[in-house]
Tab-separated table of C-alpha atoms in Angstrom:
chain	number	residue	atom	x	y	z
A	1	MET	CA	-12.505	29.620	31.767
A	2	ARG	CA	-9.793	27.818	33.776
A	3	VAL	CA	-11.786	24.605	33.682
A	4	PHE	CA	-12.022	24.886	29.898
A	5	ALA	CA	-8.265	25.443	29.633
A	6	TRP	CA	-7.530	22.385	31.796
A	7	LEU	CA	-9.945	20.289	29.798
A	8	MET	CA	-8.207	21.322	26.587
A	9	VAL	CA	-4.821	20.384	28.074
A	10	LEU	CA	-6.161	16.976	29.111
A	11	VAL	CA	-7.781	16.332	25.758
A	12	MET	CA	-4.851	17.534	23.658
A	13	SER	CA	-2.012	15.904	25.631
A	14	PRO	CA	-2.558	12.372	24.227
A	15	MET	CA	-2.632	13.812	20.703
A	16	VAL	CA	0.597	15.694	21.220
A	17	SER	CA	2.380	12.673	22.665
A	18	ALA	CA	1.075	10.426	19.886
A	19	ALA	CA	2.042	12.892	17.176
A	20	GLY	CA	5.508	13.383	18.607
A	21	GLY	CA	6.409	9.683	18.576
A	22	ASP	CA	8.798	8.558	15.856
A	23	ASP	CA	7.994	4.880	16.330
A	24	GLN	CA	4.998	4.713	13.972
A	25	GLN	CA	3.859	1.123	13.612
A	26	TRP	CA	2.556	0.432	10.113
A	27	PRO	CA	0.274	-2.512	9.608
A	28	THR	CA	2.252	-5.644	8.945
A	29	GLN	CA	0.107	-8.531	7.855
A	30	ASP	CA	1.295	-11.779	9.420
A	31	GLY	CA	0.529	-15.397	8.630
A	32	PRO	CA	1.570	-17.558	5.693
A	33	VAL	CA	1.925	-14.310	3.696
A	34	THR	CA	3.688	-11.533	5.591
A	35	VAL	CA	3.793	-8.007	4.179
A	36	VAL	CA	6.323	-5.535	5.581
A	37	TRP	CA	6.307	-1.834	4.681
A	38	GLN	CA	9.976	-0.792	4.754
A	39	SER	CA	10.789	2.931	5.203
A	40	PRO	CA	7.409	4.295	4.051
A	41	ASP	CA	8.622	7.880	4.488
A	42	ASP	CA	10.878	7.297	1.465
A	43	TYR	CA	8.076	6.109	-0.828
A	44	ARG	CA	7.488	8.096	-4.013
A	45	ASP	CA	3.819	8.957	-3.478
A	46	VAL	CA	1.530	7.984	-0.654
A	47	ARG	CA	0.329	11.514	-0.012
A	48	ALA	CA	-3.120	12.116	1.397
A	49	SER	CA	-5.157	14.722	-0.409
A	50	SER	CA	-7.147	15.437	2.754
A	51	GLY	CA	-7.203	14.281	6.341
A	52	ARG	CA	-4.340	12.995	8.444
A	53	GLN	CA	-1.383	11.571	6.567
A	54	ASP	CA	-0.716	8.760	9.068
A	55	ARG	CA	-4.320	7.527	8.884
A	56	TYR	CA	-4.256	7.591	5.104
A	57	GLU	CA	-0.994	5.641	4.984
A	58	ASN	CA	-2.388	3.144	7.484
A	59	HIS	CA	-5.433	2.638	5.240
A	60	VAL	CA	-3.317	2.264	2.084
A	61	PHE	CA	-0.875	-0.207	3.666
A	62	ALA	CA	-3.633	-2.281	5.273
A	63	THR	CA	-5.687	-2.446	2.060
A	64	LEU	CA	-2.784	-3.388	-0.206
A	65	GLY	CA	-1.313	-5.797	2.353
A	66	LYS	CA	-4.611	-7.653	2.632
A	67	GLU	CA	-4.800	-7.876	-1.162
A	68	PHE	CA	-1.334	-9.457	-1.279
A	69	GLN	CA	-2.460	-11.977	1.336
A	70	LYS	CA	-5.750	-12.779	-0.387
A	71	ARG	CA	-4.073	-13.332	-3.756
A	72	LEU	CA	-0.911	-15.138	-2.633
A	73	GLN	CA	-2.047	-17.447	0.166
A	74	PRO	CA	-3.824	-19.908	-2.198
A	75	THR	CA	-0.597	-20.299	-4.224
A	76	LEU	CA	1.355	-21.660	-1.241
A	77	ALA	CA	1.802	-25.328	-0.441
A	78	GLU	CA	1.262	-26.637	3.074
A	79	GLY	CA	3.810	-25.147	5.509
A	80	GLU	CA	5.254	-22.629	3.045
A	81	THR	CA	5.534	-18.952	3.929
A	82	LEU	CA	5.971	-15.926	1.713
A	83	THR	CA	7.412	-12.623	2.899
A	84	ILE	CA	6.975	-9.445	0.892
A	85	VAL	CA	9.054	-6.378	1.780
A	86	VAL	CA	7.682	-3.286	0.035
A	87	THR	CA	10.464	-0.784	-0.690
A	88	ASP	CA	8.590	1.822	-2.762
A	89	LEU	CA	5.014	2.753	-3.589
A	90	ASP	CA	3.652	5.267	-6.069
A	91	LEU	CA	-0.127	5.611	-6.094
A	92	ALA	CA	-2.024	6.386	-9.281
A	93	GLY	CA	-2.295	10.111	-9.866
A	94	ASP	CA	-0.584	13.068	-8.294
A	95	VAL	CA	-1.676	15.265	-5.380
A	96	ARG	CA	-2.113	18.889	-6.386
A	97	PRO	CA	-3.209	21.925	-4.388
A	98	SER	CA	-6.754	23.072	-5.010
A	99	PHE	CA	-7.097	26.789	-5.548
A	100	GLY	CA	-10.793	27.069	-5.040
A	101	ALA	CA	-13.417	26.874	-2.374
A	102	ALA	CA	-12.063	23.596	-0.966
A	103	ALA	CA	-9.298	23.711	1.617
A	104	ASN	CA	-8.039	20.246	0.722
A	105	ASP	CA	-5.669	19.183	-2.019
A	106	ILE	CA	-6.918	16.927	-4.812
A	107	ARG	CA	-5.479	13.800	-6.425
A	108	VAL	CA	-5.408	14.184	-10.191
A	109	VAL	CA	-5.500	10.781	-11.896
A	110	LYS	CA	-4.191	10.856	-15.454
A	111	SER	CA	-2.301	8.368	-17.585
A	112	ILE	CA	0.935	10.324	-17.044
A	113	TYR	CA	0.832	9.364	-13.320
A	114	PRO	CA	0.715	5.531	-13.375
A	115	PRO	CA	0.763	3.473	-10.174
A	116	GLY	CA	3.841	1.482	-9.257
A	117	ILE	CA	5.178	-0.695	-6.468
A	118	ASN	CA	8.633	-2.134	-5.784
A	119	PHE	CA	9.167	-5.064	-3.428
A	120	GLN	CA	11.203	-8.152	-2.714
A	121	TRP	CA	9.614	-11.480	-1.952
A	122	THR	CA	11.026	-14.630	-0.401
A	123	LEU	CA	9.333	-18.024	-0.410
A	124	LYS	CA	10.334	-20.401	2.382
A	125	GLY	CA	9.523	-24.065	2.695
A	126	ALA	CA	8.103	-25.793	5.750
A	127	ASP	CA	11.687	-26.300	6.990
A	128	GLY	CA	12.283	-22.498	6.941
A	129	LYS	CA	14.804	-22.591	4.103
A	130	ALA	CA	14.451	-20.162	1.210
A	131	ILE	CA	13.079	-21.815	-1.924
A	132	ALA	CA	12.830	-18.791	-4.208
A	133	SER	CA	13.124	-15.020	-4.058
A	134	ASP	CA	12.986	-12.089	-6.406
A	135	SER	CA	13.001	-8.320	-6.625
A	136	VAL	CA	9.959	-6.901	-8.406
A	137	GLU	CA	9.182	-3.519	-9.927
A	138	ILE	CA	5.644	-3.150	-11.231
A	139	ARG	CA	4.440	-0.092	-13.100
A	140	GLU	CA	0.972	-0.228	-14.641
A	141	LEU	CA	1.379	2.138	-17.611
A	142	ASN	CA	-2.009	1.401	-19.187
A	143	PHE	CA	-3.849	1.502	-15.862
A	144	GLU	CA	-6.813	3.565	-17.045
A	145	ASN	CA	-7.662	1.185	-19.883
A	146	THR	CA	-7.471	-2.231	-18.223
A	147	ALA	CA	-10.229	-4.615	-19.244
A	148	SER	CA	-11.265	-5.701	-15.753
A	149	LYS	CA	-11.153	-2.362	-13.993
A	150	MET	CA	-14.846	-2.765	-13.156
A	151	ARG	CA	-14.035	-5.417	-10.531
A	152	TYR	CA	-12.413	-2.895	-8.196
A	153	GLN	CA	-14.284	0.225	-9.285
A	154	SER	CA	-15.909	0.739	-5.882
A	155	GLU	CA	-12.573	0.385	-4.065
A	156	ALA	CA	-10.551	3.471	-3.136
A	157	LEU	CA	-7.285	1.978	-4.430
A	158	HIS	CA	-8.717	0.155	-7.441
A	159	TYR	CA	-5.764	0.772	-9.771
A	160	GLU	CA	-3.279	-0.523	-7.218
A	161	LEU	CA	-5.432	-3.547	-6.322
A	162	ARG	CA	-5.703	-4.453	-10.001
A	163	MET	CA	-1.936	-4.075	-10.387
A	164	ILE	CA	-1.331	-6.618	-7.583
A	165	GLU	CA	-3.919	-9.001	-9.050
A	166	ARG	CA	-2.278	-8.875	-12.493
A	167	TRP	CA	1.172	-9.514	-11.044
A	168	VAL	CA	-0.034	-12.598	-9.149
A	169	ASP	CA	-2.025	-13.947	-12.117
A	170	ARG	CA	0.568	-13.209	-14.785
A	171	ASP	CA	4.063	-13.222	-13.272
A	172	LEU	CA	4.136	-15.123	-9.976
A	173	PRO	CA	3.120	-18.643	-11.115
A	174	GLU	CA	6.235	-18.819	-13.306
A	175	LYS	CA	8.455	-18.292	-10.278
A	176	LEU	CA	6.537	-20.746	-8.094
A	177	ALA	CA	6.475	-23.390	-10.824
A	178	SER	CA	10.294	-23.348	-11.012
A	179	ARG	CA	10.742	-24.564	-7.440
């Protein structure tokens, strides 16, 4: 019995020290397109319906950050860099408690809970000087009826990925063309 107790202490001690740390490092994608997640605890809705909250947030931030990189990197000229600082995120749907056999909450996705993201971006030239910048607030009100939703249907964050794609295709070229 004592051996079991000591084993539990040894196994649980890294989890306790990791859970107690306030210096959570969220994925920040670096390179020509850098994505920074600023104060994620203040975001409107990045709640996990099941599992560990920090793992879910890590997955969400990594997935959306990679999408920003994939979409924006081809728009940059040689030597240019683009920094995106995300200040708010609201995932599609709303997390509600389940009052049934399941112990986990559920995310209810309805048109009254559209996805949204707020961020600032700054484009810098090869010399490091700012060329253009803007503050962006995207809210995809008609997210359930978008024509190309099939492209991301197998992805966990398909509404949010589509929202980023539409912003890059529809709104960003105007800003880059004015430089």
